[in-house]
CSV table of C-alpha atoms in Angstrom, one decimal:
chain,number,residue,atom,x,y,z
A,240,MET,CA,60.6,5.3,-55.0
A,241,ILE,CA,61.3,3.3,-58.2
A,242,THR,CA,57.6,2.6,-58.6
A,243,ARG,CA,56.8,6.3,-58.5
A,244,GLN,CA,59.4,7.1,-61.1
A,245,ARG,CA,58.1,4.5,-63.4
A,246,LEU,CA,54.6,5.7,-62.9
A,247,ALA,CA,55.6,9.3,-63.7
A,248,ALA,CA,57.5,8.2,-66.7
A,249,GLY,CA,54.5,6.2,-67.9
A,250,ILE,CA,52.2,9.3,-67.5
A,251,CYS,CA,54.6,11.4,-69.5
A,252,ALA,CA,54.8,8.8,-72.3
A,253,LEU,CA,51.0,8.5,-72.3
A,254,LEU,CA,50.5,12.3,-72.6
A,255,ALA,CA,53.1,12.5,-75.3
A,256,THR,CA,51.4,9.7,-77.3
A,257,LEU,CA,48.0,11.3,-76.9
A,258,SER,CA,49.3,14.7,-78.0
A,259,ALA,CA,51.1,13.2,-81.0
A,260,GLY,CA,48.0,11.3,-81.9
A,261,VAL,CA,45.8,14.4,-82.0
A,262,ALA,CA,48.3,16.9,-83.3
A,263,PHE,CA,49.4,14.7,-86.2
A,264,PRO,CA,46.3,12.9,-87.5
A,265,ALA,CA,46.7,10.4,-90.3
A,266,GLY,CA,47.5,12.1,-93.6
A,267,ALA,CA,48.6,15.3,-91.9
A,268,VAL,CA,52.2,14.9,-93.0
A,269,ALA,CA,52.7,16.4,-96.4
A,270,ASP,CA,53.9,14.0,-99.1
A,271,GLU,CA,53.7,16.4,-101.9
A,272,THR,CA,56.8,17.0,-104.1
A,273,ASP,CA,57.8,20.5,-104.8
A,274,SER,CA,57.8,21.1,-108.5
A,275,THR,CA,58.6,24.8,-108.2
A,276,ALA,CA,61.5,25.9,-110.3
A,277,SER,CA,64.6,26.8,-108.3
A,278,PRO,CA,65.0,30.6,-107.6
A,279,LYS,CA,68.2,32.2,-108.7
A,280,VAL,CA,70.1,35.0,-107.0
A,281,GLU,CA,73.4,36.7,-108.0
A,282,LEU,CA,75.1,39.0,-105.5
A,283,VAL,CA,77.0,41.7,-107.4
A,284,LEU,CA,79.7,43.3,-105.3
A,285,ASP,CA,81.6,46.5,-106.0
A,286,VAL,CA,85.3,45.9,-105.4
A,287,SER,CA,86.6,49.2,-106.7
A,288,GLY,CA,89.3,51.1,-104.9
A,289,SER,CA,87.0,53.2,-102.8
A,290,MET,CA,85.8,50.1,-101.0
A,291,SER,CA,88.9,50.4,-98.9
A,292,ALA,CA,87.6,53.5,-97.1
A,293,LYS,CA,87.1,52.9,-93.4
A,294,ASP,CA,83.8,54.4,-92.5
A,295,ILE,CA,81.5,51.5,-91.6
A,296,ASP,CA,81.6,50.9,-87.9
A,297,GLY,CA,85.4,51.7,-87.8
A,298,GLY,CA,86.2,49.2,-90.5
A,299,SER,CA,86.5,49.2,-94.3
A,300,ARG,CA,83.5,48.9,-96.6
A,301,MET,CA,85.1,45.8,-98.0
A,302,ALA,CA,85.4,44.2,-94.6
A,303,ALA,CA,81.7,44.9,-93.9
A,304,ALA,CA,80.7,43.4,-97.3
A,305,LYS,CA,82.8,40.3,-96.6
A,306,GLN,CA,81.2,39.8,-93.2
A,307,ALA,CA,77.7,40.3,-94.7
A,308,PHE,CA,78.4,37.8,-97.5
A,309,ASN,CA,79.7,35.1,-95.0
A,310,GLU,CA,76.6,35.5,-92.8
A,311,VAL,CA,74.2,35.4,-95.8
A,312,LEU,CA,76.0,32.3,-97.3
A,313,ASP,CA,75.4,30.5,-94.0
A,314,ALA,CA,71.7,31.3,-94.0
A,315,THR,CA,70.9,30.9,-97.7
A,316,PRO,CA,67.9,28.6,-98.2
A,317,GLU,CA,68.8,25.2,-99.7
A,318,GLU,CA,66.4,25.7,-102.7
A,319,VAL,CA,68.1,29.0,-103.8
A,320,GLN,CA,70.7,28.8,-106.5
A,321,LEU,CA,73.2,31.5,-105.7
A,322,GLY,CA,76.2,33.1,-107.5
A,323,ILE,CA,78.6,36.0,-106.9
A,324,ARG,CA,79.9,38.5,-109.5
A,325,THR,CA,82.4,41.2,-108.9
A,326,LEU,CA,83.0,44.6,-110.6
A,327,GLY,CA,86.4,46.4,-110.3
A,328,ALA,CA,88.1,43.4,-108.7
A,329,ASN,CA,90.9,42.5,-111.1
A,330,TYR,CA,92.3,45.4,-113.0
A,331,HIS,CA,94.9,47.6,-111.2
A,332,GLY,CA,95.7,50.0,-114.0
A,333,ASN,CA,94.5,53.4,-115.1
A,334,ASP,CA,93.3,52.6,-118.6
A,335,ARG,CA,89.6,53.4,-118.5
A,336,LYS,CA,88.6,51.2,-121.5
A,337,THR,CA,90.2,48.1,-119.8
A,338,GLY,CA,88.9,49.0,-116.4
A,339,CYS,CA,85.4,49.3,-117.6
A,340,LYS,CA,85.5,45.7,-118.7
A,341,ASP,CA,86.5,44.5,-115.3
A,342,THR,CA,83.7,42.3,-114.2
A,343,ALA,CA,83.9,38.6,-113.5
A,344,GLN,CA,81.8,35.8,-112.0
A,345,LEU,CA,83.5,34.9,-108.7
A,346,TYR,CA,81.2,32.0,-108.0
A,347,PRO,CA,78.8,30.5,-110.6
A,348,VAL,CA,75.0,30.5,-110.1
A,349,GLY,CA,74.0,27.0,-108.8
A,350,THR,CA,73.8,24.8,-105.8
A,351,LEU,CA,75.7,26.5,-103.1
A,352,ASN,CA,78.9,25.1,-101.6
A,353,ARG,CA,79.3,27.5,-98.7
A,354,THR,CA,82.9,26.7,-98.0
A,355,GLU,CA,84.0,27.3,-101.6
A,356,ALA,CA,81.9,30.5,-101.9
A,357,LYS,CA,83.4,31.9,-98.6
A,358,ALA,CA,86.9,31.1,-99.7
A,359,ALA,CA,86.3,33.0,-103.0
A,360,VAL,CA,85.0,36.0,-101.1
A,361,ALA,CA,88.0,36.0,-98.8
A,362,THR,CA,90.4,36.7,-101.6
A,363,LEU,CA,88.8,40.0,-102.7
A,364,GLN,CA,90.7,43.2,-102.3
A,365,PRO,CA,89.6,46.7,-103.3
A,366,THR,CA,91.2,47.3,-106.7
A,367,GLY,CA,89.8,49.2,-109.6
A,368,TRP,CA,87.0,50.9,-111.5
A,369,THR,CA,83.2,50.9,-111.0
A,370,PRO,CA,81.7,49.3,-114.2
A,371,ILE,CA,78.1,48.9,-112.8
A,372,GLY,CA,76.4,48.8,-116.2
A,373,PRO,CA,78.6,46.1,-117.7
A,374,ALA,CA,78.3,44.0,-114.5
A,375,LEU,CA,74.5,44.2,-114.6
A,376,LEU,CA,74.5,43.0,-118.2
A,377,LYS,CA,76.7,40.1,-117.4
A,378,ALA,CA,74.7,39.2,-114.3
A,379,ALA,CA,71.5,39.1,-116.3
A,380,ASP,CA,73.2,36.6,-118.6
A,381,ASP,CA,74.4,34.6,-115.6
A,382,LEU,CA,70.8,34.2,-114.4
A,383,ASN,CA,69.4,33.3,-117.9
A,384,GLY,CA,67.3,30.2,-118.2
A,385,GLY,CA,64.9,28.4,-116.0
A,386,ASP,CA,61.4,29.3,-114.9
A,387,GLY,CA,62.2,30.3,-111.3
A,388,THR,CA,62.4,33.8,-109.9
A,389,ARG,CA,65.6,35.8,-110.7
A,390,ARG,CA,67.1,38.5,-108.6
A,391,ILE,CA,70.3,40.6,-108.7
A,392,VAL,CA,71.5,42.2,-105.4
A,393,LEU,CA,73.9,45.0,-106.2
A,394,ILE,CA,76.1,46.4,-103.4
A,395,SER,CA,78.1,49.5,-104.3
A,396,ASP,CA,79.6,52.5,-102.6
A,397,GLY,CA,79.6,54.9,-105.6
A,398,GLU,CA,78.5,55.9,-109.0
A,399,ASP,CA,79.3,54.0,-112.2
A,400,THR,CA,82.6,55.3,-113.6
A,401,CYS,CA,82.1,53.9,-117.1
A,402,GLN,CA,79.6,56.2,-118.7
A,403,PRO,CA,78.2,56.6,-121.3
A,404,LEU,CA,76.9,53.1,-120.6
A,405,ASP,CA,74.3,54.4,-118.1
A,406,PRO,CA,73.5,51.6,-115.6
A,407,CYS,CA,70.0,53.0,-115.2
A,408,GLU,CA,69.4,52.5,-118.9
A,409,VAL,CA,70.9,49.1,-118.6
A,410,ALA,CA,68.3,48.2,-115.9
A,411,ARG,CA,65.5,49.5,-118.1
A,412,GLU,CA,66.9,47.4,-121.0
A,413,ILE,CA,66.8,44.3,-118.7
A,414,ALA,CA,63.3,45.1,-117.6
A,415,ALA,CA,62.2,45.5,-121.2
A,416,LYS,CA,63.2,41.9,-122.0
A,417,GLY,CA,60.3,40.7,-119.9
A,418,ILE,CA,62.4,38.0,-118.2
A,419,GLY,CA,61.1,38.7,-114.7
A,420,LEU,CA,64.4,39.8,-113.3
A,421,THR,CA,64.5,42.1,-110.3
A,422,ILE,CA,67.4,44.3,-109.3
A,423,ASP,CA,67.8,45.4,-105.7
A,424,THR,CA,70.5,47.9,-104.8
A,425,LEU,CA,72.3,48.7,-101.6
A,426,GLY,CA,74.3,51.9,-101.2
A,427,LEU,CA,77.2,52.1,-98.7
A,428,VAL,CA,77.6,55.9,-99.1
A,429,PRO,CA,74.6,58.1,-98.5
A,430,ASP,CA,75.5,60.8,-101.0
A,431,ALA,CA,72.8,62.1,-103.3
A,432,LYS,CA,74.4,61.0,-106.6
A,433,THR,CA,74.9,57.4,-105.5
A,434,ARG,CA,71.4,57.3,-104.1
A,435,ASP,CA,69.8,58.6,-107.3
A,436,GLN,CA,71.6,56.2,-109.5
A,437,LEU,CA,71.0,53.1,-107.4
A,438,SER,CA,67.4,54.1,-106.8
A,439,CYS,CA,66.9,54.5,-110.6
A,440,ILE,CA,68.4,51.0,-111.2
A,441,ALA,CA,66.1,49.4,-108.7
A,442,ASP,CA,63.0,51.3,-109.8
A,443,ALA,CA,63.4,50.2,-113.4
A,444,THR,CA,62.9,46.5,-112.5
A,445,GLY,CA,60.5,46.9,-109.5
A,446,GLY,CA,63.3,46.4,-107.0
A,447,THR,CA,64.2,48.3,-103.9
A,448,TYR,CA,67.0,50.6,-102.9
A,449,THR,CA,68.4,50.7,-99.4
A,450,SER,CA,71.1,52.9,-97.9
A,451,VAL,CA,73.1,51.1,-95.2
A,452,GLN,CA,75.9,52.5,-93.0
A,453,HIS,CA,76.4,49.7,-90.5
A,454,LYS,CA,77.6,46.1,-90.8
A,455,GLU,CA,74.5,44.6,-89.2
A,456,GLU,CA,72.2,46.5,-91.5
A,457,LEU,CA,74.0,45.3,-94.5
A,458,SER,CA,73.9,41.6,-93.4
A,459,ASP,CA,70.2,41.8,-92.5
A,460,ARG,CA,69.2,43.5,-95.7
A,461,VAL,CA,71.1,41.2,-98.1
A,462,GLY,CA,69.8,38.2,-96.2
A,463,GLN,CA,66.2,39.5,-96.5
A,464,LEU,CA,66.6,39.9,-100.3
A,465,VAL,CA,68.1,36.4,-100.7
A,466,ASP,CA,65.3,34.9,-98.7
A,467,ARG,CA,62.7,36.8,-100.7
A,468,ALA,CA,63.9,35.1,-103.9
A,469,ALA,CA,62.6,31.8,-102.5
A,470,ASP,CA,59.0,33.2,-102.0
A,471,PRO,CA,56.4,32.1,-104.5
A,472,VAL,CA,55.8,34.6,-107.3
A,473,VAL,CA,52.3,36.0,-108.0
A,474,THR,CA,52.1,38.7,-110.7
A,475,PRO,CA,50.3,41.7,-109.2
A,476,VAL,CA,47.9,43.9,-111.1
A,477,ALA,CA,48.7,47.7,-111.2
A,478,THR,CA,45.8,49.8,-109.9
A,479,GLU,CA,45.4,53.4,-108.8
A,480,GLY,CA,43.5,54.3,-105.6
A,481,THR,CA,41.9,57.6,-105.1
A,482,ALA,CA,41.6,60.2,-102.3
A,483,GLN,CA,37.9,59.5,-102.0
A,484,CYS,CA,35.9,56.3,-101.8
A,485,SER,CA,33.3,57.6,-104.3
A,486,SER,CA,35.8,57.6,-107.1
A,487,ALA,CA,37.8,54.6,-106.1
A,488,PRO,CA,38.4,51.6,-108.4
A,489,THR,CA,36.3,48.5,-107.7
A,490,LEU,CA,38.6,45.5,-107.0
A,491,LYS,CA,37.9,41.8,-107.2
A,492,SER,CA,39.9,39.0,-105.5
A,493,GLY,CA,43.6,39.4,-106.4
A,494,LEU,CA,46.9,41.0,-105.8
A,495,TYR,CA,47.3,44.7,-106.6
A,496,THR,CA,50.1,47.3,-106.6
A,497,ASP,CA,50.0,51.0,-106.3
A,498,ARG,CA,52.0,53.9,-104.9
A,499,GLU,CA,51.0,56.1,-102.0
A,500,GLU,CA,52.4,59.5,-101.1
A,501,PHE,CA,54.0,60.1,-97.7
A,502,GLY,CA,51.4,60.5,-95.0
A,503,LYS,CA,48.5,60.2,-97.4
A,504,GLN,CA,45.5,57.9,-98.0
A,505,ARG,CA,44.2,55.7,-100.8
A,506,PHE,CA,40.7,54.3,-101.3
A,507,TYR,CA,39.6,51.1,-103.1
A,508,ARG,CA,36.1,49.6,-103.4
A,509,VAL,CA,35.2,45.9,-102.9
A,510,ASP,CA,31.7,44.4,-103.3
A,511,VAL,CA,30.8,41.8,-100.6
A,512,SER,CA,27.6,39.8,-101.0
A,513,PRO,CA,25.6,38.4,-98.0
A,514,GLY,CA,27.2,35.2,-96.9
A,515,GLN,CA,30.7,36.2,-98.1
A,516,GLU,CA,33.8,37.3,-96.1
A,517,LEU,CA,36.2,40.0,-97.2
A,518,ARG,CA,39.9,39.3,-96.3
A,519,ALA,CA,42.3,42.1,-97.1
A,520,SER,CA,45.9,42.9,-96.3
A,521,VAL,CA,48.3,45.7,-97.3
A,522,SER,CA,52.1,46.1,-97.3
A,523,VAL,CA,53.8,49.5,-97.7
A,524,GLY,CA,57.5,49.5,-98.5
A,525,ALA,CA,60.1,52.0,-97.5
A,526,ASP,CA,62.1,52.0,-100.8
A,527,ARG,CA,64.2,55.0,-99.6
A,528,GLU,CA,65.5,56.4,-96.4
A,529,VAL,CA,62.6,57.4,-94.0
A,530,ASN,CA,62.4,58.7,-90.5
A,531,PRO,CA,61.9,56.1,-87.8
A,532,ASP,CA,58.5,55.4,-86.1
A,533,TYR,CA,55.9,55.0,-88.7
A,534,GLY,CA,52.7,53.0,-89.3
A,535,VAL,CA,50.1,51.8,-91.7
A,536,LEU,CA,46.4,51.7,-91.2
A,537,LEU,CA,43.9,49.6,-93.2
A,538,ARG,CA,40.2,50.4,-92.6
A,539,ALA,CA,37.1,48.8,-94.0
A,540,VAL,CA,34.4,51.5,-94.0
A,541,THR,CA,30.9,51.9,-95.5
A,542,VAL,CA,30.3,54.3,-98.4
A,543,HIS,CA,29.1,56.8,-95.8
A,544,GLY,CA,32.4,56.7,-93.9
A,545,ARG,CA,31.3,54.5,-90.9
A,546,GLU,CA,34.2,52.2,-89.8
A,547,ILE,CA,33.5,48.5,-89.9
A,548,VAL,CA,36.8,47.0,-88.9
A,549,ARG,CA,40.5,48.0,-89.0
A,550,GLY,CA,44.0,46.7,-89.0
A,551,GLU,CA,47.1,48.5,-87.8
A,552,GLY,CA,50.9,48.0,-88.1
A,553,THR,CA,53.8,50.0,-86.8
A,554,GLY,CA,57.6,50.1,-87.2
A,555,ASN,CA,60.6,51.8,-85.9
A,556,GLY,CA,63.1,51.6,-88.7
A,557,ARG,CA,64.3,48.0,-88.3
A,558,THR,CA,62.4,46.7,-91.4
A,559,ASP,CA,61.8,48.0,-94.9
A,560,VAL,CA,58.2,46.8,-95.2
A,561,ILE,CA,55.2,47.2,-92.8
A,562,SER,CA,52.0,45.2,-93.2
A,563,THR,CA,48.6,44.7,-91.6
A,564,GLY,CA,45.3,43.0,-92.5
A,565,LEU,CA,41.6,42.7,-91.7
A,566,ARG,CA,38.6,40.4,-92.1
A,567,TYR,CA,34.9,41.3,-92.5
A,568,PRO,CA,32.2,38.6,-92.7
A,569,LYS,CA,29.0,39.8,-94.3
A,570,ALA,CA,26.0,38.1,-92.6
A,571,GLU,CA,23.6,35.9,-94.5
A,572,SER,CA,20.3,37.6,-95.7
A,573,ASP,CA,16.8,36.1,-95.8
A,574,ASP,CA,16.4,37.9,-99.0
A,575,ASP,CA,17.9,35.9,-101.9
A,576,ASN,CA,18.0,39.0,-104.0
A,577,ALA,CA,19.8,41.1,-101.4
A,578,PRO,CA,22.4,43.3,-103.1
A,579,ALA,CA,26.1,43.2,-102.4
A,580,GLU,CA,27.5,45.8,-100.0
A,581,THR,CA,30.2,48.1,-101.3
A,582,VAL,CA,33.0,48.2,-98.8
A,583,CYS,CA,35.6,50.9,-99.0
A,584,LEU,CA,39.2,49.9,-98.1
A,585,GLN,CA,41.2,52.9,-96.9
A,586,VAL,CA,45.0,52.7,-96.7
A,587,THR,CA,46.8,55.4,-94.7
A,588,ASN,CA,50.5,55.6,-93.9
A,589,SER,CA,52.5,57.8,-91.5
A,590,PHE,CA,55.8,57.5,-93.2
A,591,SER,CA,57.9,60.7,-93.4
A,592,ALA,CA,60.9,61.3,-95.7
A,593,ALA,CA,64.3,61.8,-94.2
A,594,SER,CA,66.1,65.1,-94.9
A,595,GLY,CA,67.0,65.5,-98.6
A,596,VAL,CA,65.0,62.4,-99.7
A,597,LYS,CA,62.7,62.8,-102.6
A,598,THR,CA,59.0,62.2,-101.8
A,599,THR,CA,58.0,61.3,-105.4
A,600,PRO,CA,57.1,58.8,-106.6
A,601,GLY,CA,55.0,57.6,-103.7
A,602,LEU,CA,55.9,54.6,-101.6
A,603,PRO,CA,55.2,51.2,-103.2
A,604,LEU,CA,52.0,49.6,-101.9
A,605,GLU,CA,50.8,46.0,-102.3
A,606,LEU,CA,47.2,45.2,-101.6
A,607,THR,CA,45.7,41.7,-101.4
A,608,VAL,CA,41.9,41.3,-101.7
A,609,ASP,CA,40.1,38.0,-101.2
A,610,VAL,CA,36.3,37.6,-101.1
A,611,VAL,CA,35.3,34.1,-100.1
A,612,ASP,CA,32.2,32.3,-98.8
A,613,ALA,CA,31.9,33.1,-95.1
A,614,PRO,CA,32.2,30.1,-92.7
A,615,SER,CA,28.8,28.6,-92.3
A,616,SER,CA,29.4,26.0,-89.6
A,617,SER,CA,30.2,26.4,-85.9
A,618,SER,CA,32.8,23.7,-86.4
A,619,ASP,CA,34.7,25.8,-88.9
A,620,VAL,CA,37.4,27.2,-86.6
A,621,ALA,CA,38.9,29.3,-89.4
A,622,SER,CA,36.2,31.9,-88.6
A,623,PHE,CA,38.1,32.6,-85.4
A,624,GLY,CA,41.4,32.9,-87.0
A,625,LEU,CA,42.7,29.4,-86.2
A,626,GLY,CA,42.5,28.1,-89.8
A,627,ARG,CA,43.9,24.6,-90.0
A,628,GLY,CA,45.3,24.8,-86.5
A,629,TRP,CA,42.1,23.2,-85.0
A,630,TRP,CA,44.2,20.1,-84.3
A,631,LEU,CA,46.5,22.1,-82.0
A,632,LEU,CA,43.5,23.4,-80.0
A,633,GLY,CA,42.2,19.8,-79.8
A,634,ALA,CA,45.6,18.5,-78.6
A,635,LEU,CA,45.8,21.2,-75.9
A,636,VAL,CA,42.2,20.5,-74.6
A,637,LEU,CA,42.5,16.7,-74.6
A,638,THR,CA,46.0,16.8,-73.1
A,639,GLY,CA,44.9,19.1,-70.3
A,640,PHE,CA,41.8,16.9,-69.6
A,641,VAL,CA,43.8,13.6,-69.5
A,642,ALA,CA,46.6,15.2,-67.5
A,643,GLY,CA,44.1,16.5,-64.9
A,644,LEU,CA,42.5,13.0,-64.5
A,645,LEU,CA,45.9,11.3,-64.2
A,646,TRP,CA,47.3,13.9,-61.8
A,647,GLY,CA,44.2,13.6,-59.6
A,648,TRP,CA,44.5,9.8,-59.6
A,649,LEU,CA,48.2,10.0,-58.8
A,650,SER,CA,47.6,12.5,-55.9
A,651,ARG,CA,45.0,10.2,-54.4
A,652,TRP,CA,47.3,7.2,-54.7
A,653,ARG,CA,50.2,9.0,-53.0
A,654,LEU,CA,47.8,10.1,-50.2
A,655,ALA,CA,46.7,6.5,-49.7
A,656,VAL,CA,50.3,5.3,-49.6
A,657,TRP,CA,51.2,8.0,-47.1
A,658,ARG,CA,48.3,7.0,-44.8
A,659,THR,CA,49.3,3.3,-44.9
A,660,ASN,CA,52.8,4.2,-43.9
């Protein structure tokens, strides 16, 4: 019995060694140092008196915000420098001039100490005015410096009460500085005035507006935005697709942005030479409240409308962005002078606006186009979508082969022992 256990253990060790040897060949472990500048995020929280209202899952808006912050702080990526600023948290009086200066940095932007940040958030109580404009100006200063991405995430339940300093104009002023700062906004009350103001703030800097009425939605959305700050930044090029392929702009490899109306289509043209492969992907964002159950379709078609290949994505209201992609390899030609083929990329969405939601401008669209040399060797597994994962396929094949041999040998040995007994 002991011999069999040792034999089984030896087989497992051998298989593990073989798998590790194939799956992690020499040099596979990255030794590169990440020189990317640290991304910065500041969460700006409305702590005005109205945040005491109890209309989010039976609890107060403030309680929902605190829970969301605690969950986000636990999940914040290590490379993100995070800070917290409040508005309306400290002044209890009725003097408008004083109340409109009530914004303070609760936790400085920097390496996150989760315990200290949570302790600071726990002390907040709904108090005063809603100086959104002044808070955004201060938050922009808090994030000043460095080459990394910068993002403000504003959570509020109402309009700014400190006009004439229009927070939408403040956002435009921040955008005009060209410092690459994005403001995303979350509204805890779905009224039209709040939505319009928060949408305007987000639109001015290329950010997003989201209406949330549940604790889970708030936590998920803030977490998404903090995570997004850690993504590498590529500056997209604005383009404008058309309703017909014949008049569509011709795109080269790159990242492009556009806007697409609800339930409409946009065309773009790409030239693909023989021996090249077109790789394209598209993302359409719901930057306002939309009805559930929607989709996006990306088709590569000929100039005559014949479909070549397609990609499809669907959603049901649980995410704010939906994406899909496709690949089209153009076969080699015996004619060295063979012309490039014009491929039409058609983007169609099935989003529909919720009741009372504006349909203009269209939904933000991001299109990635990459035209590369098509795989020319049968050993290039990337042509089948595995990319650099060839080693995993090899590990599985070799492990299965060796396991079969050893298992067969073990079975024959056990049969021989059984017969002798």
